[in-house]
Amino acid sequence: MEKLKGESDYIEILEEILLQYFTDPIQAIVENTYPSFSSILDDPSYLQNRAILAPTIGVVHSINEYMSSLNTYEGSTYLSCDSTCKSDSNVEMLADVHTPEVLNGIKCLGVANHELTLKVGTPVMLL
């Protein structure tokens, strides 16, 4: 590809938007996006004006876990069902393939996690 006149080989990112000098990247992202998060839990507008975009479900889970840990309220944990539907004709075969460990470990887009912990004051997004 031919380089056009005035075209540059790199994109310059301003220093003030770069996160520098951190040991925990999740903590750095959260603290820069939501400064004073734990003291402003009861202000919905504070959360509506900010967002963290994450590349994978694993990163989303890590950010959610970290932000939940900032909330000092006691949480209630809810578990999903961990068995297959008994109305299927191949119940025995499904039970062998879909063990509780396999069902509880599924983490993908469109499927709820097996364990959900809710705390007073923590925002929840329903899709």
PDB file of N, CA and C in Angstrom, residues 15-104:
ATOM      1  N   GLU A  15      -1.241  12.051  26.654  1.00  0.00           N
ATOM      2  CA  GLU A  15      -0.760  11.546  27.944  1.00  0.00           C
ATOM      3  C   GLU A  15      -1.856  11.521  29.014  1.00  0.00           C
ATOM      4  N   GLU A  16      -2.730  12.520  29.012  1.00  0.00           N
ATOM      5  CA  GLU A  16      -3.727  12.612  30.082  1.00  0.00           C
ATOM      6  C   GLU A  16      -4.796  11.522  30.019  1.00  0.00           C
ATOM      7  N   ILE A  17      -4.899  10.795  28.918  1.00  0.00           N
ATOM      8  CA  ILE A  17      -5.885   9.708  28.879  1.00  0.00           C
ATOM      9  C   ILE A  17      -5.242   8.333  29.032  1.00  0.00           C
ATOM     10  N   LEU A  18      -3.943   8.274  29.170  1.00  0.00           N
ATOM     11  CA  LEU A  18      -3.249   7.003  29.386  1.00  0.00           C
ATOM     12  C   LEU A  18      -3.214   6.664  30.869  1.00  0.00           C
ATOM     13  N   LEU A  19      -3.395   5.391  31.194  1.00  0.00           N
ATOM     14  CA  LEU A  19      -3.254   4.925  32.574  1.00  0.00           C
ATOM     15  C   LEU A  19      -1.802   4.504  32.758  1.00  0.00           C
ATOM     16  N   GLN A  20      -1.138   5.123  33.707  1.00  0.00           N
ATOM     17  CA  GLN A  20       0.273   4.824  33.918  1.00  0.00           C
ATOM     18  C   GLN A  20       0.526   4.430  35.365  1.00  0.00           C
ATOM     19  N   TYR A  21       1.630   3.725  35.563  1.00  0.00           N
ATOM     20  CA  TYR A  21       2.113   3.381  36.899  1.00  0.00           C
ATOM     21  C   TYR A  21       1.071   2.621  37.721  1.00  0.00           C
ATOM     22  N   PHE A  22       0.663   1.475  37.252  1.00  0.00           N
ATOM     23  CA  PHE A  22      -0.293   0.660  37.997  1.00  0.00           C
ATOM     24  C   PHE A  22       0.237  -0.755  38.124  1.00  0.00           C
ATOM     25  N   THR A  23      -0.159  -1.413  39.204  1.00  0.00           N
ATOM     26  CA  THR A  23       0.200  -2.817  39.384  1.00  0.00           C
ATOM     27  C   THR A  23      -0.990  -3.718  39.060  1.00  0.00           C
ATOM     28  N   ASP A  24      -2.206  -3.232  39.294  1.00  0.00           N
ATOM     29  CA  ASP A  24      -3.423  -3.988  39.006  1.00  0.00           C
ATOM     30  C   ASP A  24      -4.215  -3.230  37.935  1.00  0.00           C
ATOM     31  N   PRO A  25      -4.255  -3.738  36.697  1.00  0.00           N
ATOM     32  CA  PRO A  25      -4.944  -2.999  35.632  1.00  0.00           C
ATOM     33  C   PRO A  25      -6.439  -2.813  35.874  1.00  0.00           C
ATOM     34  N   ILE A  26      -7.104  -3.797  36.482  1.00  0.00           N
ATOM     35  CA  ILE A  26      -8.541  -3.669  36.767  1.00  0.00           C
ATOM     36  C   ILE A  26      -8.773  -2.532  37.748  1.00  0.00           C
ATOM     37  N   GLN A  27      -7.978  -2.485  38.803  1.00  0.00           N
ATOM     38  CA  GLN A  27      -8.085  -1.415  39.789  1.00  0.00           C
ATOM     39  C   GLN A  27      -7.831  -0.057  39.137  1.00  0.00           C
ATOM     40  N   ALA A  28      -6.834   0.041  38.278  1.00  0.00           N
ATOM     41  CA  ALA A  28      -6.507   1.299  37.608  1.00  0.00           C
ATOM     42  C   ALA A  28      -7.660   1.769  36.725  1.00  0.00           C
ATOM     43  N   ILE A  29      -8.256   0.843  35.965  1.00  0.00           N
ATOM     44  CA  ILE A  29      -9.373   1.201  35.081  1.00  0.00           C
ATOM     45  C   ILE A  29     -10.562   1.679  35.892  1.00  0.00           C
ATOM     46  N   VAL A  30     -10.916   0.940  36.947  1.00  0.00           N
ATOM     47  CA  VAL A  30     -12.079   1.296  37.769  1.00  0.00           C
ATOM     48  C   VAL A  30     -11.838   2.624  38.479  1.00  0.00           C
ATOM     49  N   GLU A  31     -10.683   2.808  39.075  1.00  0.00           N
ATOM     50  CA  GLU A  31     -10.418   4.042  39.829  1.00  0.00           C
ATOM     51  C   GLU A  31     -10.340   5.270  38.923  1.00  0.00           C
ATOM     52  N   ASN A  32      -9.924   5.084  37.668  1.00  0.00           N
ATOM     53  CA  ASN A  32      -9.898   6.219  36.750  1.00  0.00           C
ATOM     54  C   ASN A  32     -11.264   6.506  36.145  1.00  0.00           C
ATOM     55  N   THR A  33     -12.080   5.482  35.975  1.00  0.00           N
ATOM     56  CA  THR A  33     -13.416   5.666  35.411  1.00  0.00           C
ATOM     57  C   THR A  33     -14.414   6.086  36.473  1.00  0.00           C
ATOM     58  N   TYR A  34     -14.302   5.501  37.653  1.00  0.00           N
ATOM     59  CA  TYR A  34     -15.223   5.777  38.756  1.00  0.00           C
ATOM     60  C   TYR A  34     -14.462   6.219  40.009  1.00  0.00           C
ATOM     61  N   PRO A  35     -13.841   7.402  39.999  1.00  0.00           N
ATOM     62  CA  PRO A  35     -13.159   7.844  41.215  1.00  0.00           C
ATOM     63  C   PRO A  35     -14.180   7.997  42.358  1.00  0.00           C
ATOM     64  N   SER A  36     -13.809   7.623  43.525  1.00  0.00           N
ATOM     65  CA  SER A  36     -14.672   7.695  44.719  1.00  0.00           C
ATOM     66  C   SER A  36     -15.933   6.848  44.576  1.00  0.00           C
ATOM     67  N   PHE A  37     -15.855   5.724  43.864  1.00  0.00           N
ATOM     68  CA  PHE A  37     -17.012   4.873  43.617  1.00  0.00           C
ATOM     69  C   PHE A  37     -17.687   4.421  44.910  1.00  0.00           C
ATOM     70  N   SER A  38     -16.909   3.969  45.876  1.00  0.00           N
ATOM     71  CA  SER A  38     -17.505   3.406  47.100  1.00  0.00           C
ATOM     72  C   SER A  38     -18.242   4.452  47.931  1.00  0.00           C
ATOM     73  N   SER A  39     -17.929   5.732  47.772  1.00  0.00           N
ATOM     74  CA  SER A  39     -18.624   6.760  48.545  1.00  0.00           C
ATOM     75  C   SER A  39     -19.801   7.377  47.791  1.00  0.00           C
ATOM     76  N   ILE A  40     -20.007   6.999  46.529  1.00  0.00           N
ATOM     77  CA  ILE A  40     -21.086   7.586  45.732  1.00  0.00           C
ATOM     78  C   ILE A  40     -22.031   6.496  45.217  1.00  0.00           C
ATOM     79  N   LEU A  41     -22.184   5.420  45.942  1.00  0.00           N
ATOM     80  CA  LEU A  41     -23.019   4.308  45.489  1.00  0.00           C
ATOM     81  C   LEU A  41     -24.490   4.680  45.328  1.00  0.00           C
ATOM     82  N   ASP A  42     -24.968   5.670  46.076  1.00  0.00           N
ATOM     83  CA  ASP A  42     -26.396   5.986  46.043  1.00  0.00           C
ATOM     84  C   ASP A  42     -26.761   7.074  45.035  1.00  0.00           C
ATOM     85  N   ASP A  43     -25.836   7.467  44.153  1.00  0.00           N
ATOM     86  CA  ASP A  43     -26.102   8.485  43.145  1.00  0.00           C
ATOM     87  C   ASP A  43     -26.138   7.849  41.755  1.00  0.00           C
ATOM     88  N   PRO A  44     -27.348   7.536  41.231  1.00  0.00           N
ATOM     89  CA  PRO A  44     -27.437   6.857  39.931  1.00  0.00           C
ATOM     90  C   PRO A  44     -26.849   7.675  38.772  1.00  0.00           C
ATOM     91  N   SER A  45     -26.919   8.992  38.832  1.00  0.00           N
ATOM     92  CA  SER A  45     -26.406   9.802  37.731  1.00  0.00           C
ATOM     93  C   SER A  45     -24.886   9.678  37.612  1.00  0.00           C
ATOM     94  N   TYR A  46     -24.230   9.407  38.724  1.00  0.00           N
ATOM     95  CA  TYR A  46     -22.773   9.215  38.706  1.00  0.00           C
ATOM     96  C   TYR A  46     -22.405   8.022  37.819  1.00  0.00           C
ATOM     97  N   LEU A  47     -23.180   6.963  37.907  1.00  0.00           N
ATOM     98  CA  LEU A  47     -22.916   5.766  37.112  1.00  0.00           C
ATOM     99  C   LEU A  47     -23.398   5.909  35.668  1.00  0.00           C
ATOM    100  N   GLN A  48     -24.450   6.677  35.434  1.00  0.00           N
ATOM    101  CA  GLN A  48     -25.014   6.826  34.095  1.00  0.00           C
ATOM    102  C   GLN A  48     -24.089   7.580  33.147  1.00  0.00           C
ATOM    103  N   ASN A  49     -23.198   8.378  33.668  1.00  0.00           N
ATOM    104  CA  ASN A  49     -22.336   9.206  32.831  1.00  0.00           C
ATOM    105  C   ASN A  49     -20.975   8.586  32.561  1.00  0.00           C
ATOM    106  N   ARG A  50     -20.767   7.333  32.945  1.00  0.00           N
ATOM    107  CA  ARG A  50     -19.477   6.670  32.771  1.00  0.00           C
ATOM    108  C   ARG A  50     -19.696   5.239  32.307  1.00  0.00           C
ATOM    109  N   ALA A  51     -18.694   4.682  31.638  1.00  0.00           N
ATOM    110  CA  ALA A  51     -18.783   3.286  31.192  1.00  0.00           C
ATOM    111  C   ALA A  51     -17.385   2.714  30.999  1.00  0.00           C
ATOM    112  N   ILE A  52     -17.263   1.428  31.251  1.00  0.00           N
ATOM    113  CA  ILE A  52     -16.027   0.692  30.971  1.00  0.00           C
ATOM    114  C   ILE A  52     -16.359  -0.320  29.884  1.00  0.00           C
ATOM    115  N   LEU A  53     -15.643  -0.269  28.783  1.00  0.00           N
ATOM    116  CA  LEU A  53     -15.820  -1.244  27.718  1.00  0.00           C
ATOM    117  C   LEU A  53     -14.757  -2.317  27.883  1.00  0.00           C
ATOM    118  N   ALA A  54     -15.165  -3.566  27.838  1.00  0.00           N
ATOM    119  CA  ALA A  54     -14.236  -4.678  28.052  1.00  0.00           C
ATOM    120  C   ALA A  54     -14.219  -5.595  26.832  1.00  0.00           C
ATOM    121  N   PRO A  55     -13.055  -6.148  26.510  1.00  0.00           N
ATOM    122  CA  PRO A  55     -12.946  -6.978  25.304  1.00  0.00           C
ATOM    123  C   PRO A  55     -13.475  -8.404  25.447  1.00  0.00           C
ATOM    124  N   THR A  56     -13.541  -8.935  26.673  1.00  0.00           N
ATOM    125  CA  THR A  56     -13.981 -10.319  26.859  1.00  0.00           C
ATOM    126  C   THR A  56     -14.894 -10.434  28.073  1.00  0.00           C
ATOM    127  N   ILE A  57     -15.637 -11.531  28.118  1.00  0.00           N
ATOM    128  CA  ILE A  57     -16.511 -11.787  29.266  1.00  0.00           C
ATOM    129  C   ILE A  57     -15.685 -11.963  30.539  1.00  0.00           C
ATOM    130  N   GLY A  58     -14.488 -12.539  30.412  1.00  0.00           N
ATOM    131  CA  GLY A  58     -13.609 -12.707  31.567  1.00  0.00           C
ATOM    132  C   GLY A  58     -13.218 -11.383  32.191  1.00  0.00           C
ATOM    133  N   VAL A  59     -12.936 -10.400  31.359  1.00  0.00           N
ATOM    134  CA  VAL A  59     -12.573  -9.068  31.860  1.00  0.00           C
ATOM    135  C   VAL A  59     -13.793  -8.418  32.505  1.00  0.00           C
ATOM    136  N   VAL A  60     -14.958  -8.576  31.891  1.00  0.00           N
ATOM    137  CA  VAL A  60     -16.192  -8.045  32.473  1.00  0.00           C
ATOM    138  C   VAL A  60     -16.399  -8.638  33.866  1.00  0.00           C
ATOM    139  N   HIS A  61     -16.209  -9.947  33.992  1.00  0.00           N
ATOM    140  CA  HIS A  61     -16.370 -10.617  35.287  1.00  0.00           C
ATOM    141  C   HIS A  61     -15.370 -10.064  36.313  1.00  0.00           C
ATOM    142  N   SER A  62     -14.119  -9.872  35.909  1.00  0.00           N
ATOM    143  CA  SER A  62     -13.099  -9.335  36.818  1.00  0.00           C
ATOM    144  C   SER A  62     -13.443  -7.924  37.290  1.00  0.00           C
ATOM    145  N   ILE A  63     -13.926  -7.101  36.371  1.00  0.00           N
ATOM    146  CA  ILE A  63     -14.309  -5.732  36.732  1.00  0.00           C
ATOM    147  C   ILE A  63     -15.507  -5.757  37.673  1.00  0.00           C
ATOM    148  N   ASN A  64     -16.504  -6.588  37.374  1.00  0.00           N
ATOM    149  CA  ASN A  64     -17.678  -6.687  38.247  1.00  0.00           C
ATOM    150  C   ASN A  64     -17.299  -7.171  39.642  1.00  0.00           C
ATOM    151  N   GLU A  65     -16.420  -8.167  39.726  1.00  0.00           N
ATOM    152  CA  GLU A  65     -15.968  -8.675  41.026  1.00  0.00           C
ATOM    153  C   GLU A  65     -15.249  -7.582  41.816  1.00  0.00           C
ATOM    154  N   TYR A  66     -14.366  -6.853  41.147  1.00  0.00           N
ATOM    155  CA  TYR A  66     -13.614  -5.800  41.829  1.00  0.00           C
ATOM    156  C   TYR A  66     -14.551  -4.693  42.324  1.00  0.00           C
ATOM    157  N   MET A  67     -15.467  -4.256  41.458  1.00  0.00           N
ATOM    158  CA  MET A  67     -16.387  -3.187  41.857  1.00  0.00           C
ATOM    159  C   MET A  67     -17.325  -3.647  42.970  1.00  0.00           C
ATOM    160  N   SER A  68     -17.732  -4.903  42.929  1.00  0.00           N
ATOM    161  CA  SER A  68     -18.578  -5.434  43.998  1.00  0.00           C
ATOM    162  C   SER A  68     -17.820  -5.467  45.323  1.00  0.00           C
ATOM    163  N   SER A  69     -16.529  -5.731  45.265  1.00  0.00           N
ATOM    164  CA  SER A  69     -15.728  -5.765  46.499  1.00  0.00           C
ATOM    165  C   SER A  69     -15.610  -4.382  47.143  1.00  0.00           C
ATOM    166  N   LEU A  70     -15.821  -3.321  46.371  1.00  0.00           N
ATOM    167  CA  LEU A  70     -15.770  -1.961  46.923  1.00  0.00           C
ATOM    168  C   LEU A  70     -17.013  -1.627  47.739  1.00  0.00           C
ATOM    169  N   ASN A  71     -18.094  -2.368  47.507  1.00  0.00           N
ATOM    170  CA  ASN A  71     -19.335  -2.178  48.244  1.00  0.00           C
ATOM    171  C   ASN A  71     -19.258  -3.024  49.514  1.00  0.00           C
ATOM    172  N   THR A  72     -19.319  -2.383  50.671  1.00  0.00           N
ATOM    173  CA  THR A  72     -19.138  -3.077  51.945  1.00  0.00           C
ATOM    174  C   THR A  72     -20.410  -3.731  52.488  1.00  0.00           C
ATOM    175  N   TYR A  73     -21.547  -3.536  51.814  1.00  0.00           N
ATOM    176  CA  TYR A  73     -22.782  -4.170  52.268  1.00  0.00           C
ATOM    177  C   TYR A  73     -22.685  -5.689  52.129  1.00  0.00           C
ATOM    178  N   GLU A  74     -23.446  -6.385  52.969  1.00  0.00           N
ATOM    179  CA  GLU A  74     -23.531  -7.849  52.886  1.00  0.00           C
ATOM    180  C   GLU A  74     -24.268  -8.227  51.610  1.00  0.00           C
ATOM    181  N   GLY A  75     -23.799  -9.245  50.922  1.00  0.00           N
ATOM    182  CA  GLY A  75     -24.426  -9.669  49.677  1.00  0.00           C
ATOM    183  C   GLY A  75     -25.257 -10.921  49.855  1.00  0.00           C
ATOM    184  N   SER A  76     -26.203 -11.118  48.956  1.00  0.00           N
ATOM    185  CA  SER A  76     -26.995 -12.340  48.898  1.00  0.00           C
ATOM    186  C   SER A  76     -26.621 -13.055  47.608  1.00  0.00           C
ATOM    187  N   THR A  77     -26.302 -14.340  47.717  1.00  0.00           N
ATOM    188  CA  THR A  77     -25.872 -15.105  46.553  1.00  0.00           C
ATOM    189  C   THR A  77     -26.996 -16.021  46.092  1.00  0.00           C
ATOM    190  N   TYR A  78     -27.220 -16.014  44.779  1.00  0.00           N
ATOM    191  CA  TYR A  78     -28.257 -16.829  44.162  1.00  0.00           C
ATOM    192  C   TYR A  78     -27.595 -17.768  43.159  1.00  0.00           C
ATOM    193  N   LEU A  79     -28.035 -19.026  43.148  1.00  0.00           N
ATOM    194  CA  LEU A  79     -27.468 -20.035  42.249  1.00  0.00           C
ATOM    195  C   LEU A  79     -28.490 -20.449  41.202  1.00  0.00           C
ATOM    196  N   SER A  80     -27.994 -20.784  40.021  1.00  0.00           N
ATOM    197  CA  SER A  80     -28.878 -21.271  38.966  1.00  0.00           C
ATOM    198  C   SER A  80     -29.151 -22.756  39.171  1.00  0.00           C
ATOM    199  N   CYS A  81     -30.047 -23.290  38.372  1.00  0.00           N
ATOM    200  CA  CYS A  81     -30.328 -24.718  38.377  1.00  0.00           C
ATOM    201  C   CYS A  81     -29.143 -25.440  37.752  1.00  0.00           C
ATOM    202  N   ASP A  82     -28.752 -26.578  38.282  1.00  0.00           N
ATOM    203  CA  ASP A  82     -27.580 -27.273  37.734  1.00  0.00           C
ATOM    204  C   ASP A  82     -27.902 -28.701  37.295  1.00  0.00           C
ATOM    205  N   SER A  83     -29.078 -28.854  36.676  1.00  0.00           N
ATOM    206  CA  SER A  83     -29.432 -30.165  36.132  1.00  0.00           C
ATOM    207  C   SER A  83     -30.167 -29.961  34.814  1.00  0.00           C
ATOM    208  N   THR A  84     -30.220 -31.015  34.010  1.00  0.00           N
ATOM    209  CA  THR A  84     -30.900 -30.944  32.718  1.00  0.00           C
ATOM    210  C   THR A  84     -32.376 -31.266  32.886  1.00  0.00           C
ATOM    211  N   CYS A  85     -33.145 -30.919  31.893  1.00  0.00           N
ATOM    212  CA  CYS A  85     -34.576 -31.179  31.903  1.00  0.00           C
ATOM    213  C   CYS A  85     -34.825 -32.691  31.837  1.00  0.00           C
ATOM    214  N   LYS A  86     -35.618 -33.209  32.741  1.00  0.00           N
ATOM    215  CA  LYS A  86     -35.888 -34.651  32.809  1.00  0.00           C
ATOM    216  C   LYS A  86     -36.885 -35.117  31.755  1.00  0.00           C
ATOM    217  N   SER A  87     -37.504 -34.209  31.025  1.00  0.00           N
ATOM    218  CA  SER A  87     -38.499 -34.607  30.040  1.00  0.00           C
ATOM    219  C   SER A  87     -37.866 -35.102  28.735  1.00  0.00           C
ATOM    220  N   ASP A  88     -36.567 -34.905  28.557  1.00  0.00           N
ATOM    221  CA  ASP A  88     -35.908 -35.379  27.337  1.00  0.00           C
ATOM    222  C   ASP A  88     -35.869 -36.904  27.308  1.00  0.00           C
ATOM    223  N   SER A  89     -35.894 -37.468  26.106  1.00  0.00           N
ATOM    224  CA  SER A  89     -35.901 -38.926  25.975  1.00  0.00           C
ATOM    225  C   SER A  89     -34.543 -39.538  26.289  1.00  0.00           C
ATOM    226  N   ASN A  90     -33.466 -38.789  26.146  1.00  0.00           N
ATOM    227  CA  ASN A  90     -32.115 -39.306  26.406  1.00  0.00           C
ATOM    228  C   ASN A  90     -31.583 -38.797  27.747  1.00  0.00           C
ATOM    229  N   VAL A  91     -32.367 -38.960  28.783  1.00  0.00           N
ATOM    230  CA  VAL A  91     -32.022 -38.424  30.091  1.00  0.00           C
ATOM    231  C   VAL A  91     -30.675 -38.947  30.579  1.00  0.00           C
ATOM    232  N   GLU A  92     -30.434 -40.243  30.451  1.00  0.00           N
ATOM    233  CA  GLU A  92     -29.183 -40.834  30.943  1.00  0.00           C
ATOM    234  C   GLU A  92     -27.974 -40.285  30.192  1.00  0.00           C
ATOM    235  N   MET A  93     -28.083 -40.177  28.881  1.00  0.00           N
ATOM    236  CA  MET A  93     -26.973 -39.666  28.082  1.00  0.00           C
ATOM    237  C   MET A  93     -26.698 -38.202  28.437  1.00  0.00           C
ATOM    238  N   LEU A  94     -27.747 -37.396  28.599  1.00  0.00           N
ATOM    239  CA  LEU A  94     -27.569 -35.986  28.946  1.00  0.00           C
ATOM    240  C   LEU A  94     -26.944 -35.826  30.326  1.00  0.00           C
ATOM    241  N   ALA A  95     -27.326 -36.674  31.248  1.00  0.00           N
ATOM    242  CA  ALA A  95     -26.774 -36.595  32.598  1.00  0.00           C
ATOM    243  C   ALA A  95     -25.276 -36.870  32.595  1.00  0.00           C
ATOM    244  N   ASP A  96     -24.831 -37.760  31.715  1.00  0.00           N
ATOM    245  CA  ASP A  96     -23.402 -38.061  31.618  1.00  0.00           C
ATOM    246  C   ASP A  96     -22.616 -36.895  31.021  1.00  0.00           C
ATOM    247  N   VAL A  97     -23.194 -36.222  30.046  1.00  0.00           N
ATOM    248  CA  VAL A  97     -22.508 -35.123  29.360  1.00  0.00           C
ATOM    249  C   VAL A  97     -22.634 -33.809  30.120  1.00  0.00           C
ATOM    250  N   HIS A  98     -23.829 -33.537  30.603  1.00  0.00           N
ATOM    251  CA  HIS A  98     -24.100 -32.266  31.274  1.00  0.00           C
ATOM    252  C   HIS A  98     -24.053 -32.438  32.795  1.00  0.00           C
ATOM    253  N   THR A  99     -22.880 -32.651  33.324  1.00  0.00           N
ATOM    254  CA  THR A  99     -22.717 -32.784  34.774  1.00  0.00           C
ATOM    255  C   THR A  99     -22.907 -31.419  35.421  1.00  0.00           C
ATOM    256  N   PRO A 100     -23.213 -31.366  36.718  1.00  0.00           N
ATOM    257  CA  PRO A 100     -23.344 -30.074  37.398  1.00  0.00           C
ATOM    258  C   PRO A 100     -22.092 -29.206  37.258  1.00  0.00           C
ATOM    259  N   GLU A 101     -20.918 -29.818  37.260  1.00  0.00           N
ATOM    260  CA  GLU A 101     -19.688 -29.046  37.120  1.00  0.00           C
ATOM    261  C   GLU A 101     -19.628 -28.347  35.766  1.00  0.00           C
ATOM    262  N   VAL A 102     -20.018 -29.060  34.707  1.00  0.00           N
ATOM    263  CA  VAL A 102     -20.019 -28.481  33.357  1.00  0.00           C
ATOM    264  C   VAL A 102     -21.055 -27.363  33.276  1.00  0.00           C
ATOM    265  N   LEU A 103     -22.263 -27.622  33.740  1.00  0.00           N
ATOM    266  CA  LEU A 103     -23.324 -26.615  33.689  1.00  0.00           C
ATOM    267  C   LEU A 103     -22.964 -25.374  34.503  1.00  0.00           C
ATOM    268  N   ASN A 104     -22.374 -25.562  35.684  1.00  0.00           N
ATOM    269  CA  ASN A 104     -22.027 -24.432  36.553  1.00  0.00           C
ATOM    270  C   ASN A 104     -20.854 -23.629  36.016  1.00  0.00           C
TER     271      ASN A 104
END
